[in-house]
Short mmCIF file of C-alpha atoms and ligand atoms in Angstrom, two decimals:
data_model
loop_
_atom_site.label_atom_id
_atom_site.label_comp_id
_atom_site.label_asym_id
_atom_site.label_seq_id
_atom_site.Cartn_x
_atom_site.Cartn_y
_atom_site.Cartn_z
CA UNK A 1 0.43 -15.38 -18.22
CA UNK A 2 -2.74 -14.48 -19.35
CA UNK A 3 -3.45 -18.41 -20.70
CA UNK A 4 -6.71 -18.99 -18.37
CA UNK A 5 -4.48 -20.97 -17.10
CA UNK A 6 -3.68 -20.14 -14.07
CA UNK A 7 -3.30 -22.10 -10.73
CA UNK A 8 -6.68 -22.69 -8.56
CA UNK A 9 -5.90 -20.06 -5.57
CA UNK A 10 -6.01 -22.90 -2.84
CA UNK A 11 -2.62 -24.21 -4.19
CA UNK A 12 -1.30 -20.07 -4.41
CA UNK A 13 -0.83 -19.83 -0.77
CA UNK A 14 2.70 -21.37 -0.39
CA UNK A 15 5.68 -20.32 1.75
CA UNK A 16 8.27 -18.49 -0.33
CA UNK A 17 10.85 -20.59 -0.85
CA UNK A 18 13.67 -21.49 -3.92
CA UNK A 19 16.62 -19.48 -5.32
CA UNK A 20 15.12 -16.55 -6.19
CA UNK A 21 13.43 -16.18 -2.91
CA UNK A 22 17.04 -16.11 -1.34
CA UNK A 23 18.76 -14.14 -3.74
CA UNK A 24 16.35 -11.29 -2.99
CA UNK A 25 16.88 -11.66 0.80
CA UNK A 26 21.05 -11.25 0.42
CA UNK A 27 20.19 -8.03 -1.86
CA UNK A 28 18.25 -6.67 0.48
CA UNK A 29 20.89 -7.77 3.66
CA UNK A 30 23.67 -6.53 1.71
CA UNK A 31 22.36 -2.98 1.39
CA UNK A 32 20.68 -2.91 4.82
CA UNK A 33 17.13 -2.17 3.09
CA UNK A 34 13.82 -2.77 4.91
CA UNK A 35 10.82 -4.01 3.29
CA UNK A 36 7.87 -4.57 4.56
CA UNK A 37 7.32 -8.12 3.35
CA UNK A 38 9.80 -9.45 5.52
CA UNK A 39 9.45 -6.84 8.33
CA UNK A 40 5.45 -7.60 8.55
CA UNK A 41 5.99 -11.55 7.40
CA UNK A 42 3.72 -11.07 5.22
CA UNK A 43 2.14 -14.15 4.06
CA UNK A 44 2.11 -12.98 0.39
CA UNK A 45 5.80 -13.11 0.41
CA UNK A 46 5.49 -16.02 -1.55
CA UNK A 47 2.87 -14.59 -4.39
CA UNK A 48 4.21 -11.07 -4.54
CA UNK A 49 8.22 -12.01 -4.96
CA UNK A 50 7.82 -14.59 -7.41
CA UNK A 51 4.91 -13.00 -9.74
CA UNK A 52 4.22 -15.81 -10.89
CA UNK A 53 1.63 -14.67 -13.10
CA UNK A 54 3.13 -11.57 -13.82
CA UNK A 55 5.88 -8.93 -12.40
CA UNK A 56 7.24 -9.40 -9.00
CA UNK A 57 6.62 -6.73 -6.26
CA UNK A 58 8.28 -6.14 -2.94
CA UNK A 59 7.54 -2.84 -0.84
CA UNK A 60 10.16 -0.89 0.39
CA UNK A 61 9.82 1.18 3.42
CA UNK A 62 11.53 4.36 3.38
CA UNK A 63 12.99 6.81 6.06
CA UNK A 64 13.59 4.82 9.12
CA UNK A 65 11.34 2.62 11.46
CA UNK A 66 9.85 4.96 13.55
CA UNK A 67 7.16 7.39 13.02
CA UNK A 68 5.92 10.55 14.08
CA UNK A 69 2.68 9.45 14.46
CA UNK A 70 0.50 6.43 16.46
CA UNK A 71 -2.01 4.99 14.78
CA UNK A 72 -4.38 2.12 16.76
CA UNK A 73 -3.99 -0.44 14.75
CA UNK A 74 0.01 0.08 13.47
CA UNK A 75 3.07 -1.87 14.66
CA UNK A 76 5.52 0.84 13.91
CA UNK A 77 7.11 2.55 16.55
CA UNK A 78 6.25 6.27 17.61
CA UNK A 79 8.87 8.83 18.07
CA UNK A 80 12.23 9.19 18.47
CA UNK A 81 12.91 10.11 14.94
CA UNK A 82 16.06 9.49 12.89
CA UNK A 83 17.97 11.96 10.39
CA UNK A 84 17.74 10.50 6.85
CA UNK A 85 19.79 8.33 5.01
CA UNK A 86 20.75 10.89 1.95
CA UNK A 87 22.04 7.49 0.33
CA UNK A 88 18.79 5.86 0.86
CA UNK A 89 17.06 6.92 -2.45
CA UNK A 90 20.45 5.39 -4.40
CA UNK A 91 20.86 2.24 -2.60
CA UNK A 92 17.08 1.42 -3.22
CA UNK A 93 17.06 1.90 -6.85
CA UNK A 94 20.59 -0.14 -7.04
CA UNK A 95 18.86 -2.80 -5.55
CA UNK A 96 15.64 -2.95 -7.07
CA UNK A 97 18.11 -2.93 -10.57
CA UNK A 98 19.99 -5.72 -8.97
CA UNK A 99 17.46 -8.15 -8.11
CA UNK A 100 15.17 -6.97 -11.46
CA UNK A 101 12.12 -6.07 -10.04
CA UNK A 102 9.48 -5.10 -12.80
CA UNK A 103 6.87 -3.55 -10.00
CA UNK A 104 7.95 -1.53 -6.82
CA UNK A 105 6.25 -0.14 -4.03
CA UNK A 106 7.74 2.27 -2.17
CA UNK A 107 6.19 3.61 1.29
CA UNK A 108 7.10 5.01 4.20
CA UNK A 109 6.70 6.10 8.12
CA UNK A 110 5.44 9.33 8.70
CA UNK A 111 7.78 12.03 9.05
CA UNK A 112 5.98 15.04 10.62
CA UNK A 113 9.07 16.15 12.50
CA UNK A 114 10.58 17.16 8.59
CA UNK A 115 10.17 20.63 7.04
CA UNK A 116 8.81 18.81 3.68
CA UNK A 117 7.40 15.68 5.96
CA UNK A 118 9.92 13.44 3.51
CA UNK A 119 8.44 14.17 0.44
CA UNK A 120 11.43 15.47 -2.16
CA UNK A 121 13.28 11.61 -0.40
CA UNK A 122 9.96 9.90 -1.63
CA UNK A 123 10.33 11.98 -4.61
CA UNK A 124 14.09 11.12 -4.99
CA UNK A 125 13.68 7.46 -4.82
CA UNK A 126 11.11 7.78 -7.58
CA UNK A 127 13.50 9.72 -10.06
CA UNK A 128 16.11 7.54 -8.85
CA UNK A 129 14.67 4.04 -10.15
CA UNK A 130 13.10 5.65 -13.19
CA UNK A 131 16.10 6.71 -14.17
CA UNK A 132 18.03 3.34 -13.80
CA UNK A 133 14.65 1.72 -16.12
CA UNK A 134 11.97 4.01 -16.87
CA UNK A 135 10.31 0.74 -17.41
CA UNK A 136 9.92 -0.04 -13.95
CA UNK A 137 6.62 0.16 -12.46
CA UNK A 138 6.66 2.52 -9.22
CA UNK A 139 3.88 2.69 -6.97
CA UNK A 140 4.22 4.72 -3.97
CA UNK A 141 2.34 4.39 -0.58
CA UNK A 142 2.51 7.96 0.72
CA UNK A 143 1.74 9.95 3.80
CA UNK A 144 -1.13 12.82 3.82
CA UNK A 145 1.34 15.26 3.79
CA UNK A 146 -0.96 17.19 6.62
CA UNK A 147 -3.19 17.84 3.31
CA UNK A 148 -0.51 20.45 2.03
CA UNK A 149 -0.81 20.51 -1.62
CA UNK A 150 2.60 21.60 -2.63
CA UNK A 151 3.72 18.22 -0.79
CA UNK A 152 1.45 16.03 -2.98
CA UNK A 153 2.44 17.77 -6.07
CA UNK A 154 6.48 17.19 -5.48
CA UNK A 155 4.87 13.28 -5.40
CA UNK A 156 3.41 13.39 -8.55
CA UNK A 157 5.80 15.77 -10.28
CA UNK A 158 8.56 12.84 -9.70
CA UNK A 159 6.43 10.64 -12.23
CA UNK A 160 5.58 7.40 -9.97
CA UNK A 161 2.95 5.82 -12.04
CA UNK A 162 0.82 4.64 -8.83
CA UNK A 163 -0.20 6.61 -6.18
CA UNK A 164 -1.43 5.33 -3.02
CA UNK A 165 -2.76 6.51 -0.12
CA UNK A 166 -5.36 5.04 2.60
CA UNK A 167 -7.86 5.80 3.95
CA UNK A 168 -7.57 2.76 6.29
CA UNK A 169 -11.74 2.73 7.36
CA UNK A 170 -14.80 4.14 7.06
CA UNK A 171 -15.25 7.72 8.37
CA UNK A 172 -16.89 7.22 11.54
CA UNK A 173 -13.97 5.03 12.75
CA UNK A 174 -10.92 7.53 11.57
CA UNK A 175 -10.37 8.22 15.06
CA UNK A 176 -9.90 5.57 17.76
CA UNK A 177 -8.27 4.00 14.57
CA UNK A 178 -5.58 6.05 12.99
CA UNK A 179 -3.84 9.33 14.30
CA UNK A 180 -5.72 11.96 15.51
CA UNK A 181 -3.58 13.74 12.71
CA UNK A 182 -5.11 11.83 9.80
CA UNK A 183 -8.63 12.43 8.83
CA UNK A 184 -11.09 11.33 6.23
CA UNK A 185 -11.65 14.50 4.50
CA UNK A 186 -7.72 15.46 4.41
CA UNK A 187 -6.87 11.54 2.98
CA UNK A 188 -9.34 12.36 0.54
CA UNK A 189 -8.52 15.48 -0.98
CA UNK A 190 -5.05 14.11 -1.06
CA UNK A 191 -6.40 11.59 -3.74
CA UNK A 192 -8.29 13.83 -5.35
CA UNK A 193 -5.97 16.12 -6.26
CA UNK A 194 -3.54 13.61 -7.71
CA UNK A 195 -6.45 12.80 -9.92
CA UNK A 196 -7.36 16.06 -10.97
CA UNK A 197 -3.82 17.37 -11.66
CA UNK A 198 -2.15 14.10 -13.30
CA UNK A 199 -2.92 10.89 -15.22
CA UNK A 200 -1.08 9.11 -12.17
CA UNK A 201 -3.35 6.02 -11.01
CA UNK A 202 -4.82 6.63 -7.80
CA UNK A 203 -5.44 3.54 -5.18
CA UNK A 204 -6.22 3.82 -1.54
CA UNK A 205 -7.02 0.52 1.23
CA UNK A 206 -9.34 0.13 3.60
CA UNK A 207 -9.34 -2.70 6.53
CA UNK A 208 -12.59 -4.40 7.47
CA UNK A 209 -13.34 -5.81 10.80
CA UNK A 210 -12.81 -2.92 12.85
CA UNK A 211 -17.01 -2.34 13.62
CA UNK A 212 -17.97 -0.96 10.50
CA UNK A 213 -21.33 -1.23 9.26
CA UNK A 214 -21.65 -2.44 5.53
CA UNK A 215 -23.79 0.86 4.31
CA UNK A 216 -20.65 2.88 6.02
CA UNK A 217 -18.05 0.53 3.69
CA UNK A 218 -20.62 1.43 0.55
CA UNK A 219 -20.49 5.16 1.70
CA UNK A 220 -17.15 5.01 1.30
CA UNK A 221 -16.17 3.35 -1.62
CA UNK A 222 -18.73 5.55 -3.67
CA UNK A 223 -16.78 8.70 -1.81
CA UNK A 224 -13.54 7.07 -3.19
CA UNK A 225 -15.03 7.03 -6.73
CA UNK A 226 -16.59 10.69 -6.33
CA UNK A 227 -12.67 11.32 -6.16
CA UNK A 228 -11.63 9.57 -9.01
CA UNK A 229 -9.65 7.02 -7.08
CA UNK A 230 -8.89 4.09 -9.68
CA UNK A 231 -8.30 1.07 -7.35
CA UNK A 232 -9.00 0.04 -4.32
CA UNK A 233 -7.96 -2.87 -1.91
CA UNK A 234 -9.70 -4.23 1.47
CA UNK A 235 -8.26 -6.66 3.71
CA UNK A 236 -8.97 -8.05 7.23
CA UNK A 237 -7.99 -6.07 10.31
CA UNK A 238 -5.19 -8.02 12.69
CA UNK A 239 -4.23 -7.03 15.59
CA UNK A 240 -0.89 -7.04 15.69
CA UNK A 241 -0.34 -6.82 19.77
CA UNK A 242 -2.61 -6.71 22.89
CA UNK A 243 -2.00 -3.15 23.02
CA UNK A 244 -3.71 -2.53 19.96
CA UNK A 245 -7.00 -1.95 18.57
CA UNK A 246 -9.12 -5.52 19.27
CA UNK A 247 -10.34 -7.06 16.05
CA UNK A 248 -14.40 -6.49 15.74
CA UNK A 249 -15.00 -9.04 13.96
CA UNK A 250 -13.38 -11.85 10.70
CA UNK A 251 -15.03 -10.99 7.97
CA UNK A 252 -16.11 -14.04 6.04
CA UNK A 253 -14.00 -14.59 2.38
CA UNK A 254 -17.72 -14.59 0.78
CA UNK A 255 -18.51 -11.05 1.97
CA UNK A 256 -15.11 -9.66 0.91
CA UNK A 257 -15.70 -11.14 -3.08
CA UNK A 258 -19.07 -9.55 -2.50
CA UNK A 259 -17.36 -6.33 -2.37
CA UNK A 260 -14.77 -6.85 -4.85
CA UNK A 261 -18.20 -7.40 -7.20
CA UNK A 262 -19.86 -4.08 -5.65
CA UNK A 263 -16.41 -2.28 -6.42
CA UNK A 264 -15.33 -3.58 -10.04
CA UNK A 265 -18.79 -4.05 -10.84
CA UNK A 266 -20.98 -1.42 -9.52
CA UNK A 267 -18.90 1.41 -8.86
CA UNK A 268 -16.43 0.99 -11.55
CA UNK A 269 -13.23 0.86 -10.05
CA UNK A 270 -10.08 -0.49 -12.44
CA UNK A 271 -10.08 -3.18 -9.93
CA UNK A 272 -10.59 -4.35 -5.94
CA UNK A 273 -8.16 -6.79 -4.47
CA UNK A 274 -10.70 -7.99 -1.96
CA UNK A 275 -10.00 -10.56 0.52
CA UNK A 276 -8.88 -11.34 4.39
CA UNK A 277 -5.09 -11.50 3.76
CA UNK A 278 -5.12 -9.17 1.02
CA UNK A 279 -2.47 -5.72 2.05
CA UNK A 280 -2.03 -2.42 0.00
CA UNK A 281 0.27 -3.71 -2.46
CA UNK A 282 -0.92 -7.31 -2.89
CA UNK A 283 0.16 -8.71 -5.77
CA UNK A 284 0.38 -4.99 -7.27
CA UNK A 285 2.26 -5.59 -10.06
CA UNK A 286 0.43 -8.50 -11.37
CA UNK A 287 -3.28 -7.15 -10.60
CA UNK A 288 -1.87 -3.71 -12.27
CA UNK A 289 -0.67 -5.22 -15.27
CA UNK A 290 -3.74 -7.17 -15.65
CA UNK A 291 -6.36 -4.40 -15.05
CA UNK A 292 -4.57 -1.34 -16.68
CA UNK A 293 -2.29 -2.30 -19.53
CA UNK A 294 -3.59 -5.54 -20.83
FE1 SF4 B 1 1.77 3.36 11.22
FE2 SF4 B 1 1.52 4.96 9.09
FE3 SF4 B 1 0.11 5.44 11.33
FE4 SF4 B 1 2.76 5.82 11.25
S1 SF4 B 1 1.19 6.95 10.07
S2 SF4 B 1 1.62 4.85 12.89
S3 SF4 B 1 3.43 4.14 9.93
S4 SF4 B 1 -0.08 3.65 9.95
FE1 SF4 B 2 5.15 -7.38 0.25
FE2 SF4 B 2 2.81 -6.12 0.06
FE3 SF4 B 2 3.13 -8.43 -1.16
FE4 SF4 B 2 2.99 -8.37 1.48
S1 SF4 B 2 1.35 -7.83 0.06
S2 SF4 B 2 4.51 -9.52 0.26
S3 SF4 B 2 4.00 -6.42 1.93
S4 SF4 B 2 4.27 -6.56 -1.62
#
């Protein structure tokens, strides 16, 4: 990679398909693992697997299918929490050694109902993969943590070398959107103090489309910067069932590049995936790779 000559992005978009494809599917059968390409059908399946360009990324979810929390616009099932899997942190770092990732992302429901709210399985996981390769790129998608410092710090203290956590929209739309347990100020000081007390990259999401105005989007993306967060990623707003949050509006592909520009340009973020299908961990590993350690 890295030729200039790379395939135009109208001929990316293909269903994933081929050996590899499968071989990642029986892995991930085998060892009853969830991940949220297949779970969501993603429809970067295709890009993110093969990394075509560059490493291949799948996200993991972690700690069950059900969360203790019920955000507006999230398919995941509320309550009725499960113990943990204390093999779960093993099996995911045997499989991500079997199939030879080179870029993880690890994430996971919310688990309020737990006394550390999951973090030392997150934190596990991490240790567990770095130790099989300490080459392997680990990002991890994490929960607030209900703000608690000591939570965030078991996180970073596991040496992941992405941390992400979203904001999900702009502050005037926190709540009907997510939880009435999350909260702008709380997601940010969560990213702030990763940057403040580690090199770890920081990288949060927000969705469009949800009735935001574009000086609230600017407001926040400079906020985002005023914490030091390093990347950021905006994607459309679907709504995944009737009984969710109605989409506002499609935001048109032109204004999303126009805020890729604003980001990498104006504000100085590493980089902005920007675009309607674009999720968290969109081509991570590739867009990683290419903005940090080229
Ligand atoms: Fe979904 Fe996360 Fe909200 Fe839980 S906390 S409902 S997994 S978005
Ligand atoms: Fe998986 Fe995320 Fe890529 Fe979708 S965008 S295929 S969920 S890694």
């Amino acid at each position: 990679s890295g030729t200039g000559r790379r395939k135009p992005d109208w001929l990316k978009m293909r269903p994933p398909s081929g050996r590899r494809f499968t071989d990642i599917k029986e892995t991930l059968r085998d060892r009853d693992l969830h991940t949220v390409c297949e779970e969501a059908n993603c429809p970067n399946m295709g890009e993110c697997w093969s990394g075509r360009n560059g490493p291949g990324t799948a996200t993991f979810m972690l700690m069950g299918d059900r969360c203790s929390r019920g955000c507006n616009f999230c398919d995941v099932e509320t309550g009725g929490m499960e113990a943990l899997d204390p093999d779960e942190p093993a099996n995911v770092a045997d499989a991500v050694a079997e199939i030879g990732l080179d870029y993880v992302v690890l994430t996971s429901v919310d688990r309020d109902d737990l006394p550390d709210q999951g973090a030392g399985h997150f934190a596990e996981t991490i240790r567990e993969i770095k130790d099989r390769d300490p080459g392997i790129l680990v990002e991890v998608l994490i929960p607030d943590f209900q703000g608690e410092p000591r939570l965030v710090r078991k996180i970073v203290d596991a040496g992941p070398d992405v941390i992400a956590h979203n904001v999900e929209t702009v502050e005037r739309l926190q709540w009907p959107v997510r939880d009435r347990r999350a909260g702008y100020e709380q997601s940010l000081s969560v990213l702030e103090q990763v940057s403040e007390e580690s090199d770890v990259y920081t990288k949060t999401s927000l969705m469009l489309g949800l009735g935001e105005y574009d000086h609230e989007i600017y407001q926040t993306l400079s906020d985002l910067r005023e914490a030091d967060v390093d990347i950021v990623t905006l994607g459309q707003y679907l709504q995944p069932s009737r009984s969710h949050l109605d989409v506002f509006e499609y935001v048109h592909p032109d204004a999303f590049e126009t805020w890729r520009r604003v980001a990498e340009e104006e504000l100085g973020f590493l980089y902005c995936a920007s675009g309607p299908m674009v999720r968290s961990s969109y081509k991570a590993g590739e867009l990683f790779v290419d903005a940090v350690l080229r």
